[in-house]
Protein backbone atom coordinates (compact mmCIF):
# COMPACT_ATOMS: atom_id res chain seq x y z
CA UNK A 1 0.00 0.00 0.00
CA UNK A 2 1.52 3.29 -1.14
CA UNK A 3 0.68 6.74 0.10
CA UNK A 4 0.07 9.42 -2.50
CA UNK A 5 -0.87 13.10 -2.34
CA UNK A 6 -4.48 14.16 -2.83
CA UNK A 7 -4.79 16.23 -6.02
CA UNK A 8 -7.18 18.64 -4.30
CA UNK A 9 -5.88 19.23 -0.76
CA UNK A 10 -2.36 17.73 -0.89
CA UNK A 11 -2.79 15.43 2.13
CA UNK A 12 -1.38 11.91 2.14
CA UNK A 13 -3.92 9.24 1.22
CA UNK A 14 -3.71 5.54 0.48
CA UNK A 15 -3.22 4.66 -3.17
CA UNK A 16 -6.06 2.15 -2.71
CA UNK A 17 -8.54 4.74 -1.38
CA UNK A 18 -11.33 5.69 -3.75
CA UNK A 19 -11.45 9.25 -2.36
CA UNK A 20 -9.55 11.54 0.01
CA UNK A 21 -10.75 11.07 3.62
CA UNK A 22 -10.01 14.74 4.37
CA UNK A 23 -11.74 16.53 1.49
CA UNK A 24 -13.70 13.77 -0.29
CA UNK A 25 -12.05 14.43 -3.67
CA UNK A 26 -12.07 11.27 -5.87
CA UNK A 27 -8.69 9.56 -6.11
CA UNK A 28 -8.03 9.30 -9.84
CA UNK A 29 -4.73 7.50 -9.18
CA UNK A 30 -6.31 4.94 -6.85
CA UNK A 31 -6.16 1.29 -7.71
CA UNK A 32 -9.82 0.29 -7.55
CA UNK A 33 -11.59 -1.88 -10.05
CA UNK A 34 -14.86 -0.59 -11.41
CA UNK A 35 -17.99 -2.74 -11.24
CA UNK A 36 -17.54 -3.56 -14.93
CA UNK A 37 -13.92 -4.58 -14.38
CA UNK A 38 -14.90 -6.72 -11.38
CA UNK A 39 -17.64 -8.39 -13.42
CA UNK A 40 -15.23 -9.03 -16.29
CA UNK A 41 -12.67 -10.48 -13.87
CA UNK A 42 -15.36 -12.74 -12.38
CA UNK A 43 -16.45 -13.97 -15.83
CA UNK A 44 -12.84 -14.71 -16.81
CA UNK A 45 -12.20 -16.53 -13.51
CA UNK A 46 -15.35 -18.64 -13.98
CA UNK A 47 -14.28 -19.43 -17.55
CA UNK A 48 -10.83 -20.56 -16.43
CA UNK A 49 -12.32 -22.65 -13.62
CA UNK A 50 -14.77 -24.25 -16.06
CA UNK A 51 -11.96 -25.08 -18.49
CA UNK A 52 -9.90 -26.70 -15.72
CA UNK A 53 -12.85 -28.75 -14.47
CA UNK A 54 -13.72 -29.93 -17.99
CA UNK A 55 -10.09 -30.84 -18.63
CA UNK A 56 -9.98 -32.87 -15.42
CA UNK A 57 -13.26 -34.57 -16.29
CA UNK A 58 -11.91 -35.64 -19.68
CA UNK A 59 -8.66 -36.79 -18.06
CA UNK A 60 -10.46 -38.93 -15.48
CA UNK A 61 -12.86 -40.32 -18.10
CA UNK A 62 -9.83 -41.48 -20.11
CA UNK A 63 -8.31 -43.02 -16.98
CA UNK A 64 -11.58 -44.84 -16.31
CA UNK A 65 -11.52 -46.33 -19.81
CA UNK A 66 -7.90 -47.43 -19.24
CA UNK A 67 -8.94 -49.13 -16.00
CA UNK A 68 -11.81 -50.97 -17.75
CA UNK A 69 -9.39 -52.14 -20.44
CA UNK A 70 -6.94 -53.39 -17.79
CA UNK A 71 -9.71 -55.24 -15.92
CA UNK A 72 -10.79 -56.94 -19.15
CA UNK A 73 -7.20 -57.85 -19.98
CA UNK A 74 -6.72 -59.34 -16.50
CA UNK A 75 -9.97 -61.30 -16.88
CA UNK A 76 -8.70 -62.77 -20.16
CA UNK A 77 -5.46 -63.82 -18.44
CA UNK A 78 -7.43 -65.50 -15.65
CA UNK A 79 -9.64 -67.23 -18.23
CA UNK A 80 -6.55 -68.60 -20.00
CA UNK A 81 -5.16 -69.94 -16.71
CA UNK A 82 -8.47 -71.61 -15.82
CA UNK A 83 -8.83 -72.98 -19.36
CA UNK A 84 -5.61 -74.96 -18.82
CA UNK A 85 -7.10 -76.60 -15.72
CA UNK A 86 -9.84 -78.22 -17.79
CA UNK A 87 -12.61 -77.67 -15.20
CA UNK A 88 -15.71 -76.99 -17.30
CA UNK A 89 -17.69 -75.04 -14.67
CA UNK A 90 -14.80 -72.70 -13.92
CA UNK A 91 -14.04 -72.18 -17.61
CA UNK A 92 -17.67 -71.23 -18.26
CA UNK A 93 -17.68 -68.88 -15.26
CA UNK A 94 -14.50 -67.12 -16.35
CA UNK A 95 -15.77 -66.77 -19.93
CA UNK A 96 -18.80 -64.97 -18.46
CA UNK A 97 -16.52 -62.78 -16.33
CA UNK A 98 -14.52 -61.78 -19.42
CA UNK A 99 -17.74 -60.95 -21.30
CA UNK A 100 -18.92 -58.82 -18.36
CA UNK A 101 -15.56 -57.05 -18.22
CA UNK A 102 -15.75 -56.17 -21.91
CA UNK A 103 -19.30 -54.88 -21.45
CA UNK A 104 -17.75 -52.14 -19.28
CA UNK A 105 -15.39 -51.13 -22.09
CA UNK A 106 -18.20 -50.83 -24.68
CA UNK A 107 -15.96 -52.61 -27.21
CA UNK A 108 -18.68 -54.22 -29.33
CA UNK A 109 -16.34 -56.46 -31.33
CA UNK A 110 -14.74 -57.97 -28.23
CA UNK A 111 -18.12 -58.31 -26.52
CA UNK A 112 -19.45 -60.33 -29.47
CA UNK A 113 -16.26 -62.39 -29.60
CA UNK A 114 -16.45 -63.27 -25.90
CA UNK A 115 -20.20 -63.93 -26.02
CA UNK A 116 -19.49 -66.54 -28.69
CA UNK A 117 -16.72 -68.07 -26.55
CA UNK A 118 -19.05 -67.99 -23.53
CA UNK A 119 -21.76 -69.83 -25.49
CA UNK A 120 -19.26 -72.48 -26.61
CA UNK A 121 -17.81 -72.97 -23.12
CA UNK A 122 -21.16 -73.03 -21.29
CA UNK A 123 -23.03 -75.44 -23.60
CA UNK A 124 -22.87 -78.49 -21.39
PDB file of C-alpha atoms in Angstrom:
ATOM      1  CA  UNK A   1       0.000   0.000   0.000  1.00  0.00           C
ATOM      2  CA  UNK A   2       1.524   3.294  -1.141  1.00  0.00           C
ATOM      3  CA  UNK A   3       0.682   6.742   0.103  1.00  0.00           C
ATOM      4  CA  UNK A   4       0.069   9.418  -2.504  1.00  0.00           C
ATOM      5  CA  UNK A   5      -0.868  13.100  -2.343  1.00  0.00           C
ATOM      6  CA  UNK A   6      -4.484  14.157  -2.829  1.00  0.00           C
ATOM      7  CA  UNK A   7      -4.790  16.227  -6.020  1.00  0.00           C
ATOM      8  CA  UNK A   8      -7.181  18.643  -4.300  1.00  0.00           C
ATOM      9  CA  UNK A   9      -5.878  19.231  -0.759  1.00  0.00           C
ATOM     10  CA  UNK A  10      -2.363  17.730  -0.893  1.00  0.00           C
ATOM     11  CA  UNK A  11      -2.794  15.434   2.130  1.00  0.00           C
ATOM     12  CA  UNK A  12      -1.384  11.912   2.145  1.00  0.00           C
ATOM     13  CA  UNK A  13      -3.916   9.239   1.224  1.00  0.00           C
ATOM     14  CA  UNK A  14      -3.709   5.540   0.476  1.00  0.00           C
ATOM     15  CA  UNK A  15      -3.221   4.657  -3.167  1.00  0.00           C
ATOM     16  CA  UNK A  16      -6.062   2.151  -2.706  1.00  0.00           C
ATOM     17  CA  UNK A  17      -8.537   4.741  -1.376  1.00  0.00           C
ATOM     18  CA  UNK A  18     -11.325   5.689  -3.750  1.00  0.00           C
ATOM     19  CA  UNK A  19     -11.447   9.251  -2.358  1.00  0.00           C
ATOM     20  CA  UNK A  20      -9.551  11.542   0.007  1.00  0.00           C
ATOM     21  CA  UNK A  21     -10.751  11.070   3.616  1.00  0.00           C
ATOM     22  CA  UNK A  22     -10.005  14.737   4.368  1.00  0.00           C
ATOM     23  CA  UNK A  23     -11.741  16.531   1.490  1.00  0.00           C
ATOM     24  CA  UNK A  24     -13.698  13.771  -0.292  1.00  0.00           C
ATOM     25  CA  UNK A  25     -12.053  14.425  -3.666  1.00  0.00           C
ATOM     26  CA  UNK A  26     -12.066  11.269  -5.872  1.00  0.00           C
ATOM     27  CA  UNK A  27      -8.692   9.562  -6.106  1.00  0.00           C
ATOM     28  CA  UNK A  28      -8.026   9.303  -9.841  1.00  0.00           C
ATOM     29  CA  UNK A  29      -4.726   7.504  -9.177  1.00  0.00           C
ATOM     30  CA  UNK A  30      -6.309   4.939  -6.850  1.00  0.00           C
ATOM     31  CA  UNK A  31      -6.163   1.291  -7.710  1.00  0.00           C
ATOM     32  CA  UNK A  32      -9.815   0.292  -7.555  1.00  0.00           C
ATOM     33  CA  UNK A  33     -11.590  -1.883 -10.048  1.00  0.00           C
ATOM     34  CA  UNK A  34     -14.861  -0.586 -11.406  1.00  0.00           C
ATOM     35  CA  UNK A  35     -17.985  -2.744 -11.242  1.00  0.00           C
ATOM     36  CA  UNK A  36     -17.542  -3.559 -14.934  1.00  0.00           C
ATOM     37  CA  UNK A  37     -13.920  -4.584 -14.384  1.00  0.00           C
ATOM     38  CA  UNK A  38     -14.896  -6.716 -11.379  1.00  0.00           C
ATOM     39  CA  UNK A  39     -17.639  -8.391 -13.421  1.00  0.00           C
ATOM     40  CA  UNK A  40     -15.233  -9.035 -16.294  1.00  0.00           C
ATOM     41  CA  UNK A  41     -12.668 -10.480 -13.875  1.00  0.00           C
ATOM     42  CA  UNK A  42     -15.356 -12.742 -12.383  1.00  0.00           C
ATOM     43  CA  UNK A  43     -16.447 -13.972 -15.828  1.00  0.00           C
ATOM     44  CA  UNK A  44     -12.836 -14.706 -16.807  1.00  0.00           C
ATOM     45  CA  UNK A  45     -12.205 -16.530 -13.513  1.00  0.00           C
ATOM     46  CA  UNK A  46     -15.345 -18.640 -13.979  1.00  0.00           C
ATOM     47  CA  UNK A  47     -14.275 -19.427 -17.554  1.00  0.00           C
ATOM     48  CA  UNK A  48     -10.829 -20.555 -16.427  1.00  0.00           C
ATOM     49  CA  UNK A  49     -12.321 -22.650 -13.622  1.00  0.00           C
ATOM     50  CA  UNK A  50     -14.774 -24.246 -16.062  1.00  0.00           C
ATOM     51  CA  UNK A  51     -11.956 -25.084 -18.493  1.00  0.00           C
ATOM     52  CA  UNK A  52      -9.896 -26.696 -15.721  1.00  0.00           C
ATOM     53  CA  UNK A  53     -12.854 -28.746 -14.469  1.00  0.00           C
ATOM     54  CA  UNK A  54     -13.721 -29.928 -17.988  1.00  0.00           C
ATOM     55  CA  UNK A  55     -10.092 -30.838 -18.626  1.00  0.00           C
ATOM     56  CA  UNK A  56      -9.978 -32.873 -15.424  1.00  0.00           C
ATOM     57  CA  UNK A  57     -13.256 -34.572 -16.292  1.00  0.00           C
ATOM     58  CA  UNK A  58     -11.905 -35.640 -19.681  1.00  0.00           C
ATOM     59  CA  UNK A  59      -8.655 -36.794 -18.063  1.00  0.00           C
ATOM     60  CA  UNK A  60     -10.464 -38.928 -15.483  1.00  0.00           C
ATOM     61  CA  UNK A  61     -12.855 -40.320 -18.102  1.00  0.00           C
ATOM     62  CA  UNK A  62      -9.826 -41.478 -20.112  1.00  0.00           C
ATOM     63  CA  UNK A  63      -8.306 -43.019 -16.977  1.00  0.00           C
ATOM     64  CA  UNK A  64     -11.583 -44.842 -16.313  1.00  0.00           C
ATOM     65  CA  UNK A  65     -11.520 -46.335 -19.813  1.00  0.00           C
ATOM     66  CA  UNK A  66      -7.904 -47.426 -19.238  1.00  0.00           C
ATOM     67  CA  UNK A  67      -8.943 -49.134 -15.997  1.00  0.00           C
ATOM     68  CA  UNK A  68     -11.806 -50.969 -17.749  1.00  0.00           C
ATOM     69  CA  UNK A  69      -9.389 -52.143 -20.439  1.00  0.00           C
ATOM     70  CA  UNK A  70      -6.940 -53.389 -17.794  1.00  0.00           C
ATOM     71  CA  UNK A  71      -9.714 -55.235 -15.922  1.00  0.00           C
ATOM     72  CA  UNK A  72     -10.794 -56.937 -19.149  1.00  0.00           C
ATOM     73  CA  UNK A  73      -7.199 -57.848 -19.977  1.00  0.00           C
ATOM     74  CA  UNK A  74      -6.716 -59.338 -16.503  1.00  0.00           C
ATOM     75  CA  UNK A  75      -9.968 -61.297 -16.877  1.00  0.00           C
ATOM     76  CA  UNK A  76      -8.699 -62.771 -20.160  1.00  0.00           C
ATOM     77  CA  UNK A  77      -5.456 -63.816 -18.442  1.00  0.00           C
ATOM     78  CA  UNK A  78      -7.430 -65.502 -15.650  1.00  0.00           C
ATOM     79  CA  UNK A  79      -9.639 -67.234 -18.226  1.00  0.00           C
ATOM     80  CA  UNK A  80      -6.549 -68.604 -20.003  1.00  0.00           C
ATOM     81  CA  UNK A  81      -5.163 -69.937 -16.715  1.00  0.00           C
ATOM     82  CA  UNK A  82      -8.469 -71.612 -15.818  1.00  0.00           C
ATOM     83  CA  UNK A  83      -8.825 -72.978 -19.364  1.00  0.00           C
ATOM     84  CA  UNK A  84      -5.607 -74.962 -18.820  1.00  0.00           C
ATOM     85  CA  UNK A  85      -7.100 -76.601 -15.721  1.00  0.00           C
ATOM     86  CA  UNK A  86      -9.840 -78.222 -17.792  1.00  0.00           C
ATOM     87  CA  UNK A  87     -12.613 -77.670 -15.201  1.00  0.00           C
ATOM     88  CA  UNK A  88     -15.707 -76.988 -17.297  1.00  0.00           C
ATOM     89  CA  UNK A  89     -17.691 -75.043 -14.672  1.00  0.00           C
ATOM     90  CA  UNK A  90     -14.796 -72.697 -13.925  1.00  0.00           C
ATOM     91  CA  UNK A  91     -14.041 -72.184 -17.615  1.00  0.00           C
ATOM     92  CA  UNK A  92     -17.671 -71.233 -18.256  1.00  0.00           C
ATOM     93  CA  UNK A  93     -17.682 -68.882 -15.257  1.00  0.00           C
ATOM     94  CA  UNK A  94     -14.500 -67.123 -16.353  1.00  0.00           C
ATOM     95  CA  UNK A  95     -15.768 -66.766 -19.926  1.00  0.00           C
ATOM     96  CA  UNK A  96     -18.797 -64.967 -18.456  1.00  0.00           C
ATOM     97  CA  UNK A  97     -16.524 -62.777 -16.333  1.00  0.00           C
ATOM     98  CA  UNK A  98     -14.524 -61.775 -19.422  1.00  0.00           C
ATOM     99  CA  UNK A  99     -17.741 -60.951 -21.296  1.00  0.00           C
ATOM    100  CA  UNK A 100     -18.924 -58.817 -18.360  1.00  0.00           C
ATOM    101  CA  UNK A 101     -15.558 -57.051 -18.219  1.00  0.00           C
ATOM    102  CA  UNK A 102     -15.751 -56.175 -21.914  1.00  0.00           C
ATOM    103  CA  UNK A 103     -19.302 -54.878 -21.448  1.00  0.00           C
ATOM    104  CA  UNK A 104     -17.753 -52.141 -19.283  1.00  0.00           C
ATOM    105  CA  UNK A 105     -15.387 -51.131 -22.087  1.00  0.00           C
ATOM    106  CA  UNK A 106     -18.197 -50.826 -24.678  1.00  0.00           C
ATOM    107  CA  UNK A 107     -15.961 -52.606 -27.209  1.00  0.00           C
ATOM    108  CA  UNK A 108     -18.684 -54.223 -29.333  1.00  0.00           C
ATOM    109  CA  UNK A 109     -16.341 -56.463 -31.332  1.00  0.00           C
ATOM    110  CA  UNK A 110     -14.740 -57.967 -28.228  1.00  0.00           C
ATOM    111  CA  UNK A 111     -18.118 -58.306 -26.518  1.00  0.00           C
ATOM    112  CA  UNK A 112     -19.454 -60.327 -29.465  1.00  0.00           C
ATOM    113  CA  UNK A 113     -16.259 -62.389 -29.600  1.00  0.00           C
ATOM    114  CA  UNK A 114     -16.452 -63.273 -25.904  1.00  0.00           C
ATOM    115  CA  UNK A 115     -20.202 -63.934 -26.018  1.00  0.00           C
ATOM    116  CA  UNK A 116     -19.494 -66.539 -28.691  1.00  0.00           C
ATOM    117  CA  UNK A 117     -16.723 -68.068 -26.546  1.00  0.00           C
ATOM    118  CA  UNK A 118     -19.046 -67.993 -23.530  1.00  0.00           C
ATOM    119  CA  UNK A 119     -21.762 -69.826 -25.487  1.00  0.00           C
ATOM    120  CA  UNK A 120     -19.258 -72.476 -26.606  1.00  0.00           C
ATOM    121  CA  UNK A 121     -17.807 -72.970 -23.117  1.00  0.00           C
ATOM    122  CA  UNK A 122     -21.156 -73.030 -21.288  1.00  0.00           C
ATOM    123  CA  UNK A 123     -23.028 -75.441 -23.596  1.00  0.00           C
ATOM    124  CA  UNK A 124     -22.867 -78.488 -21.391  1.00  0.00           C
TER     125      UNK A 124
END
